[in-house]
Short mmCIF file of C-alpha atoms in Angstrom, two decimals:
data_model
loop_
_atom_site.label_atom_id
_atom_site.label_comp_id
_atom_site.label_asym_id
_atom_site.label_seq_id
_atom_site.Cartn_x
_atom_site.Cartn_y
_atom_site.Cartn_z
CA MET A 1 -0.16 -0.19 -0.06
CA HIS A 2 1.21 3.43 -0.30
CA LEU A 3 0.19 6.48 1.42
CA GLN A 4 -0.68 9.89 -0.39
CA CYS A 5 0.64 12.69 1.26
CA ARG A 6 -0.80 16.33 1.87
CA ASN A 7 1.47 18.80 1.87
CA GLU A 8 0.50 22.16 3.00
CA GLY A 9 -1.92 23.91 0.64
CA GLY A 10 -2.20 20.66 -1.29
CA ALA A 11 -5.65 18.79 -2.37
CA PRO A 12 -6.98 16.35 0.39
CA GLY A 13 -6.42 12.76 -0.25
CA PRO A 14 -9.22 9.91 -0.25
CA GLY A 15 -11.81 10.04 2.76
CA GLN A 16 -10.61 13.67 3.84
CA ARG A 17 -12.65 16.88 3.99
CA ALA A 18 -11.39 19.67 2.29
CA ALA A 19 -9.89 22.48 4.84
CA ARG A 20 -8.20 25.26 4.57
CA ARG A 21 -6.01 25.97 7.22
CA PRO A 22 -5.19 28.99 8.91
CA ARG A 23 -1.55 30.53 8.31
CA ARG A 24 -1.25 31.60 11.95
CA ARG A 25 -1.08 29.75 15.06
CA HIS A 26 -3.95 29.55 17.32
CA GLN A 27 -3.38 30.96 20.74
CA GLY A 28 -5.74 28.98 23.30
CA HIS A 29 -7.90 28.65 20.12
CA ALA A 30 -10.24 31.42 21.83
CA GLY A 31 -11.93 32.35 18.55
CA VAL A 32 -13.10 28.99 17.87
CA THR A 33 -16.71 28.88 17.91
CA THR A 34 -18.24 26.87 14.66
CA SER A 35 -17.97 23.42 13.88
CA SER A 36 -16.14 24.50 10.63
CA GLU A 37 -13.79 26.73 12.27
CA ARG A 38 -12.95 24.00 14.75
CA LEU A 39 -12.15 21.41 11.48
CA ALA A 40 -9.92 23.91 10.06
CA ALA A 41 -8.10 24.44 13.37
CA LEU A 42 -7.70 20.33 13.49
CA ALA A 43 -6.66 20.28 9.85
CA ALA A 44 -4.16 22.89 11.20
CA LEU A 45 -3.00 20.81 13.88
CA VAL A 46 -2.28 17.51 11.72
CA GLU A 47 -0.43 19.75 9.15
CA GLY A 48 1.87 21.03 11.72
CA GLU A 49 5.49 22.15 11.33
CA GLY A 50 7.43 19.03 10.08
CA VAL A 51 4.43 16.72 10.23
CA THR A 52 3.57 15.14 6.92
CA ARG A 53 -0.67 14.74 6.56
CA VAL A 54 -1.11 10.99 4.53
CA ALA A 55 -4.30 9.70 3.42
CA PRO A 56 -3.90 5.77 3.44
CA PRO A 57 -6.49 3.68 1.20
CA LEU A 58 -9.87 3.20 2.35
CA LEU A 59 -9.55 -0.49 1.34
CA LEU A 60 -6.90 -2.31 2.92
CA PRO A 61 -5.83 -6.10 3.06
CA ALA A 62 -7.80 -7.23 6.23
CA GLY A 63 -4.84 -10.33 6.73
CA PRO A 64 -2.84 -7.76 9.11
CA TYR A 65 -5.84 -6.75 11.18
CA PHE A 66 -6.39 -10.14 12.22
CA ASP A 67 -2.48 -10.90 12.51
CA LEU A 68 -2.00 -7.97 14.57
CA ALA A 69 -5.22 -6.98 16.36
CA GLY A 70 -6.63 -10.12 17.07
CA GLU A 71 -10.30 -11.74 16.50
CA GLU A 72 -11.92 -9.23 19.02
CA PHE A 73 -11.19 -6.53 16.81
CA GLY A 74 -11.59 -8.40 13.63
CA ARG A 75 -15.03 -9.29 13.95
CA ARG A 76 -15.61 -4.82 13.94
CA LEU A 77 -14.21 -5.13 10.53
CA LEU A 78 -16.24 -4.19 7.31
CA LEU A 79 -14.85 -7.08 4.55
CA THR A 80 -15.44 -7.37 1.35
CA THR A 81 -13.46 -9.97 -0.78
CA GLY A 82 -11.82 -9.75 -3.95
CA GLY A 83 -12.17 -11.28 -7.10
CA ASP A 84 -8.59 -13.97 -6.31
CA GLY A 85 -10.19 -14.34 -2.61
CA THR A 86 -8.07 -11.92 -1.19
CA GLU A 87 -10.17 -10.33 1.65
CA PHE A 88 -10.12 -6.37 2.21
CA CYS A 89 -11.60 -4.26 4.92
CA LEU A 90 -12.63 -0.57 5.20
CA ARG A 91 -9.88 1.37 7.08
CA PRO A 92 -10.64 0.95 10.72
CA ASP A 93 -7.79 2.79 11.80
CA PHE A 94 -4.76 5.16 10.73
CA THR A 95 -1.95 3.46 12.49
CA LEU A 96 -1.11 0.21 10.96
CA PRO A 97 -1.21 1.34 7.05
CA ILE A 98 0.75 4.45 8.13
CA VAL A 99 3.32 2.47 9.72
CA THR A 100 3.33 -0.34 7.45
CA ASP A 101 4.08 2.25 4.56
CA TYR A 102 6.79 3.86 6.32
CA LEU A 103 8.37 0.33 6.76
CA GLU A 104 8.64 -0.18 3.53
CA SER A 105 9.57 3.50 2.25
CA GLU A 106 12.99 4.45 1.94
CA ALA A 107 12.79 6.28 4.94
CA ALA A 108 12.59 3.58 7.36
CA GLY A 109 14.86 3.87 10.63
CA LYS A 110 14.55 7.82 9.84
CA PRO A 111 12.86 9.89 12.25
CA ALA A 112 9.22 11.12 10.65
CA ALA A 113 6.10 12.34 11.38
CA PHE A 114 2.91 11.94 10.38
CA GLY A 115 -0.66 13.43 10.84
CA TYR A 116 -3.83 12.28 9.81
CA LEU A 117 -7.66 13.29 9.24
CA GLY A 118 -10.59 11.39 8.02
CA PRO A 119 -12.99 8.89 8.38
CA ILE A 120 -12.63 5.04 9.76
CA PHE A 121 -14.82 2.13 9.75
CA ARG A 122 -15.80 -0.18 12.07
CA GLN A 123 -19.15 -2.48 13.03
CA ARG A 124 -20.86 -1.37 15.95
CA ARG A 125 -23.77 -3.28 17.61
CA THR A 126 -25.99 -0.38 16.66
CA GLY A 127 -25.82 2.98 15.26
CA VAL A 128 -23.46 4.39 12.53
CA ILE A 129 -20.56 2.67 11.56
CA GLU A 130 -18.20 5.36 10.13
CA PHE A 131 -16.37 8.08 12.58
CA ASP A 132 -13.98 10.62 11.78
CA GLN A 133 -10.46 10.17 13.19
CA ALA A 134 -7.57 12.49 13.60
CA GLY A 135 -4.24 11.61 15.16
CA LEU A 136 -0.34 11.96 15.11
CA GLU A 137 2.37 9.50 14.72
CA LEU A 138 6.02 9.94 15.55
CA LEU A 139 8.39 6.90 14.36
CA ALA A 140 12.50 7.20 14.89
CA GLN A 141 12.30 10.03 16.85
CA PRO A 142 16.10 10.76 18.46
CA ASP A 143 14.31 11.11 21.76
CA ALA A 144 10.95 8.40 22.87
CA ASP A 145 10.29 10.35 25.83
CA VAL A 146 10.21 13.88 24.22
CA ALA A 147 8.24 12.30 21.31
CA LEU A 148 5.61 10.87 23.64
CA ASP A 149 5.18 14.55 25.43
CA ARG A 150 4.55 15.53 21.76
CA VAL A 151 1.81 13.35 21.35
CA PHE A 152 0.47 14.11 24.89
CA GLY A 153 0.64 17.89 23.82
CA PHE A 154 -1.19 16.97 20.47
CA ALA A 155 -4.18 15.25 22.42
CA ARG A 156 -4.28 18.48 25.07
CA GLN A 157 -4.34 21.15 21.80
CA THR A 158 -6.77 18.79 20.39
CA LEU A 159 -9.22 19.04 23.33
CA GLU A 160 -8.45 22.82 23.36
CA ILE A 161 -9.65 23.40 20.05
CA PHE A 162 -13.19 21.79 21.02
CA ASN A 163 -13.03 23.62 24.12
CA VAL A 164 -13.06 20.28 26.08
CA ARG A 165 -12.06 21.68 29.68
CA HIS A 166 -12.52 18.81 31.98
CA ALA A 167 -11.18 15.68 30.51
CA VAL A 168 -10.03 13.18 32.91
CA VAL A 169 -6.43 11.63 31.73
CA ARG A 170 -5.82 8.06 32.52
CA LEU A 171 -2.16 6.88 32.48
CA GLY A 172 -1.18 3.27 31.84
CA GLY A 173 2.46 1.55 32.34
CA VAL A 174 2.99 -1.63 29.74
CA GLY A 175 6.53 -1.11 30.37
CA LEU A 176 5.96 -1.19 33.98
CA PHE A 177 3.87 -3.86 34.23
CA GLU A 178 6.45 -5.95 32.11
CA ALA A 179 9.36 -4.96 34.33
CA LEU A 180 7.73 -5.94 37.57
CA LEU A 181 6.61 -9.34 35.88
CA ALA A 182 10.40 -9.79 34.47
CA GLY A 183 11.16 -9.60 38.63
CA LEU A 184 8.63 -11.76 40.17
CA ASP A 185 9.42 -15.42 41.49
CA MET A 186 7.19 -17.41 38.75
CA PRO A 187 8.50 -20.42 36.26
CA ASP A 188 9.11 -18.59 32.97
CA VAL A 189 6.88 -20.49 30.90
CA TRP A 190 4.10 -18.33 32.90
CA ARG A 191 5.41 -14.95 32.04
CA PRO A 192 4.32 -14.46 28.16
CA ARG A 193 0.92 -15.70 29.17
CA ILE A 194 0.32 -13.63 32.09
CA ARG A 195 1.51 -10.59 29.62
CA ASN A 196 -0.78 -11.54 26.52
CA ARG A 197 -3.65 -10.94 29.12
CA PHE A 198 -2.78 -7.68 30.33
CA GLY A 199 -5.35 -5.24 29.60
CA HIS A 200 -7.96 -8.20 28.75
CA ALA A 201 -9.49 -8.00 32.69
CA GLU A 202 -11.47 -11.12 32.47
CA ALA A 203 -9.07 -13.26 30.80
CA LEU A 204 -6.13 -12.34 33.10
CA GLU A 205 -8.20 -13.22 35.89
CA ARG A 206 -9.33 -16.42 34.62
CA LEU A 207 -5.52 -17.40 34.22
CA LEU A 208 -4.71 -15.92 37.97
CA THR A 209 -7.58 -18.12 39.11
CA ARG A 210 -6.58 -20.96 37.62
CA LEU A 211 -3.03 -20.45 38.86
CA ALA A 212 -4.23 -19.96 42.04
CA THR A 213 -5.92 -23.20 42.09
CA GLN A 214 -2.79 -24.88 40.97
CA ALA A 215 -1.15 -23.31 43.69
CA ASN A 216 -3.56 -24.76 46.33
CA GLY A 217 -2.98 -28.29 45.42
CA LYS A 218 -5.93 -28.81 43.76
CA ALA A 219 -5.01 -30.87 40.70
CA GLU A 220 -3.92 -34.01 40.65
CA THR A 221 -2.37 -36.09 37.64
CA PRO A 222 -2.82 -39.76 37.00
CA ASP A 223 0.16 -41.68 36.19
CA ARG A 224 0.64 -42.61 32.76
CA ALA A 225 0.03 -46.19 32.44
CA THR A 226 -3.77 -45.53 34.65
CA LEU A 227 -4.39 -42.39 32.30
CA ILE A 228 -3.68 -44.62 29.06
CA GLU A 229 -6.14 -47.36 30.42
CA GLN A 230 -9.22 -44.50 31.01
CA VAL A 231 -8.71 -43.10 28.29
CA THR A 232 -8.94 -46.64 26.44
CA GLU A 233 -12.25 -47.44 28.17
CA GLN A 234 -13.42 -44.02 27.50
CA MET A 235 -12.75 -44.23 23.83
CA LEU A 236 -14.34 -48.24 23.44
CA ALA A 237 -17.66 -47.12 25.39
CA ALA A 238 -17.88 -44.30 23.05
CA GLY A 239 -17.11 -46.75 19.95
CA LEU A 240 -14.10 -44.78 18.84
CA SER A 241 -11.33 -46.84 16.93
CA LEU A 242 -8.12 -47.44 19.09
CA THR A 243 -5.88 -47.71 15.72
CA GLU A 244 -7.55 -44.81 13.34
CA GLY A 245 -6.39 -41.20 14.17
CA ARG A 246 -4.72 -40.61 17.51
CA GLY A 247 -4.62 -43.12 19.82
CA PRO A 248 -5.03 -43.62 23.85
CA GLU A 249 -0.83 -43.28 24.48
CA GLU A 250 -1.01 -40.33 21.95
CA ILE A 251 -3.88 -38.51 24.16
CA ALA A 252 -2.47 -39.80 27.32
CA ASP A 253 1.12 -37.81 26.33
CA ARG A 254 -0.70 -34.80 25.40
CA TYR A 255 -2.78 -34.57 28.28
CA LEU A 256 0.28 -35.21 30.55
CA GLU A 257 2.67 -32.66 28.78
CA GLN A 258 -0.19 -29.76 29.46
CA GLN A 259 -0.39 -31.05 32.97
CA ALA A 260 3.53 -30.68 33.32
CA LEU A 261 2.82 -27.20 32.12
CA ASP A 262 0.09 -26.91 34.76
CA ALA A 263 2.44 -28.35 37.28
CA ALA A 264 5.06 -25.30 37.28
CA LEU A 265 3.22 -23.90 39.58
CA VAL A 266 3.64 -19.97 40.55
CA PRO A 267 3.85 -19.05 44.27
CA GLY A 268 0.71 -18.43 46.22
CA ALA A 269 2.83 -14.73 47.38
CA THR A 270 3.46 -13.97 43.46
CA LEU A 271 0.15 -13.94 42.32
CA GLU A 272 -1.46 -11.96 45.67
CA LEU A 273 1.36 -9.42 44.55
CA LEU A 274 -0.16 -9.42 41.06
CA ARG A 275 -3.70 -9.05 41.82
CA SER A 276 -2.59 -6.00 44.60
CA TYR A 277 -0.95 -4.30 41.58
CA LEU A 278 -3.45 -4.65 39.54
CA ALA A 279 -6.23 -3.25 42.13
CA ILE A 280 -3.91 0.03 42.23
CA THR A 281 -5.78 3.24 40.80
CA GLY A 282 -6.12 6.62 41.57
CA GLU A 283 -4.61 9.94 41.62
CA ALA A 284 -1.47 9.50 39.50
CA GLU A 285 1.34 10.36 42.24
CA GLU A 286 -0.50 8.58 45.19
CA ALA A 287 -0.89 5.70 42.77
CA LEU A 288 2.83 5.63 41.63
CA ALA A 289 3.69 5.72 45.42
CA ALA A 290 1.48 2.80 45.95
CA VAL A 291 3.43 0.92 43.32
CA GLU A 292 6.94 1.88 44.30
CA ALA A 293 6.09 0.22 47.97
CA LEU A 294 4.57 -2.78 46.66
CA ALA A 295 7.57 -3.68 44.52
CA GLY A 296 10.08 -2.39 47.17
CA ARG A 297 8.37 -5.11 49.80
CA ALA A 298 8.75 -7.66 47.11
CA GLY A 299 12.44 -6.37 46.59
CA ILE A 300 11.84 -5.30 42.51
CA ASP A 301 13.43 -2.39 41.34
CA LEU A 302 10.98 -0.28 38.96
CA SER A 303 12.55 3.13 39.80
CA ALA A 304 13.57 3.74 36.29
CA ARG A 305 10.01 2.96 34.94
CA LEU A 306 8.45 4.84 37.88
CA GLY A 307 10.34 7.75 37.22
CA THR A 308 9.57 7.88 33.15
CA LEU A 309 5.77 7.69 34.42
CA ARG A 310 6.32 10.63 36.88
CA ARG A 311 8.38 12.98 34.21
CA HIS A 312 5.29 12.52 31.91
CA LEU A 313 2.75 13.85 34.36
CA ASN A 314 3.92 17.37 33.34
CA ALA A 315 3.15 17.18 29.87
CA PHE A 316 -0.67 17.47 30.63
CA GLY A 317 -0.74 20.60 32.39
CA PRO A 318 -1.63 21.46 36.13
CA ALA A 319 -5.07 21.63 35.04
CA ALA A 320 -6.00 18.06 34.02
CA PRO A 321 -6.57 15.27 36.91
CA VAL A 322 -4.53 12.66 36.03
CA THR A 323 -4.94 9.14 37.30
CA PHE A 324 -2.97 5.86 37.02
CA ASP A 325 -4.44 2.60 36.57
CA ALA A 326 -2.32 -0.37 36.99
CA ALA A 327 -3.90 -2.60 35.08
CA PHE A 328 -5.15 -0.33 32.23
CA SER A 329 -3.61 -1.14 28.77
CA PRO A 330 -4.90 -1.06 25.22
CA ARG A 331 -6.29 -4.60 24.01
CA LEU A 332 -3.36 -5.01 21.67
CA ASP A 333 -0.19 -6.23 22.90
CA TYR A 334 1.88 -4.10 20.64
CA TYR A 335 2.20 -1.59 23.07
CA THR A 336 5.43 -1.14 25.15
CA GLY A 337 5.75 1.83 27.17
CA VAL A 338 3.29 4.77 28.66
CA VAL A 339 -0.09 4.46 27.24
CA PHE A 340 -3.22 6.89 27.76
CA GLU A 341 -6.67 7.99 27.18
CA MET A 342 -8.42 11.26 27.85
CA THR A 343 -12.29 11.01 28.61
CA GLY A 344 -14.82 13.44 28.40
CA GLN A 345 -18.01 14.70 30.77
CA GLY A 346 -20.19 11.99 28.46
CA GLY A 347 -17.98 9.59 29.73
CA HIS A 348 -16.49 8.90 26.25
CA VAL A 349 -12.77 8.13 25.10
CA LEU A 350 -11.67 11.23 23.10
CA ALA A 351 -8.11 10.46 22.80
CA SER A 352 -5.92 7.28 23.28
CA GLY A 353 -2.48 6.28 22.54
CA GLY A 354 0.88 5.90 23.71
CA GLN A 355 4.26 4.09 22.75
CA TYR A 356 4.04 0.67 20.50
CA ASP A 357 7.59 0.28 19.40
CA ARG A 358 6.59 -3.69 19.11
CA LEU A 359 4.06 -2.86 16.41
CA LEU A 360 7.08 -1.77 14.20
CA GLU A 361 8.87 -5.55 15.26
CA ARG A 362 5.70 -7.44 14.41
CA LEU A 363 5.28 -5.68 10.81
CA GLY A 364 9.36 -6.73 10.12
CA ALA A 365 11.62 -3.68 11.42
CA THR A 366 15.19 -5.27 11.54
CA SER A 367 16.25 -2.95 14.34
CA ARG A 368 14.04 -1.60 17.53
CA ILE A 369 12.64 1.39 16.09
CA ALA A 370 10.82 3.85 18.80
CA ALA A 371 7.23 4.59 18.02
CA SER A 372 4.47 6.61 19.60
CA GLY A 373 1.08 8.27 18.86
CA CYS A 374 -2.45 9.17 19.42
CA ALA A 375 -5.66 9.11 17.63
CA VAL A 376 -8.45 11.97 18.44
CA TRP A 377 -12.34 10.97 17.64
CA VAL A 378 -13.50 13.83 15.93
CA ASP A 379 -17.14 13.30 16.12
CA ARG A 380 -17.29 12.68 19.89
CA LEU A 381 -15.17 15.79 20.42
CA GLU A 382 -17.44 17.86 18.56
CA ARG A 383 -20.33 16.20 20.50
CA GLU A 384 -18.58 17.90 23.50
CA ALA A 385 -18.27 20.92 22.09
CA LEU A 386 -21.67 21.24 21.19
CA ALA A 387 -22.79 20.06 24.88
#
């Protein structure tokens, strides 16, 4: 795929509304009062200094979304099939096609900044399926923390354009959780399984409950001979052949292999600490202090990650209420460091994003490339402005 760029004063790309952007810089956006003025100010923001505005195609290959975002996100795609059987979808987001095109270009690995404004399409149980979204993606910037602060600033400026003055900021620490997980006492086999469920509260709770059951010694495994005998009896009772397909021995061995994995017990104290960590939420400074105290009692040094989060708090300004939620993470496991969302008075997420270095690795980057960005929901912002 190839992105179409909009340089200053150029024609709009596919799916983008034409909007002449003012040449002046908006100071607080005090004079922005109409919908068209807000859209023009937003267009000016996504075409800011050093930013290339791009317009990914409206029709994109669906495969990468299933591979990288999973079946849950895949169920929200609007799909169609080409004559050769290739499955396509209407553009459900901007980040994936922007990053893909960047990695396929000669600019891969070099600092780049991309802005966008246009429609995306996602299935909903009820209501509309087309939404306007704007955003900023910063790739391979020399200082990842400075880049993330710039992303925060973009989100804050967007909310100012729409006169949203009482948004609540929720921060999460994917990197913080990974650092905690690396320092906990547990068999290595369980670390990726726990990490993959981070941000999926119900799935993670089911896994922790299962591990607690094992730690309490409730799981019992018969010996191989007994198990083969039991499987044989069950197959014969069901009228199944003992020689066609998988036989009793193979079935028993597979079961014992899984039980051996289950027998890699996670200490009860580790599970208790994990649950205590995931329950931490509240005013950011207080919550981070609670994380620091919890990790300190376990002898785990999280000072570097905590220091990074504390430094980023200043990017939102003194007026913004910022909470930290230890269990918060987008349901996409390619996020790597700090993540955030900003919620309006109506309870809807108006802006969200964070650091996502792992996405570029998944897409084939041969070396680590820092990446951070955010998306804002234009329709929701407009409703906030009119409220």
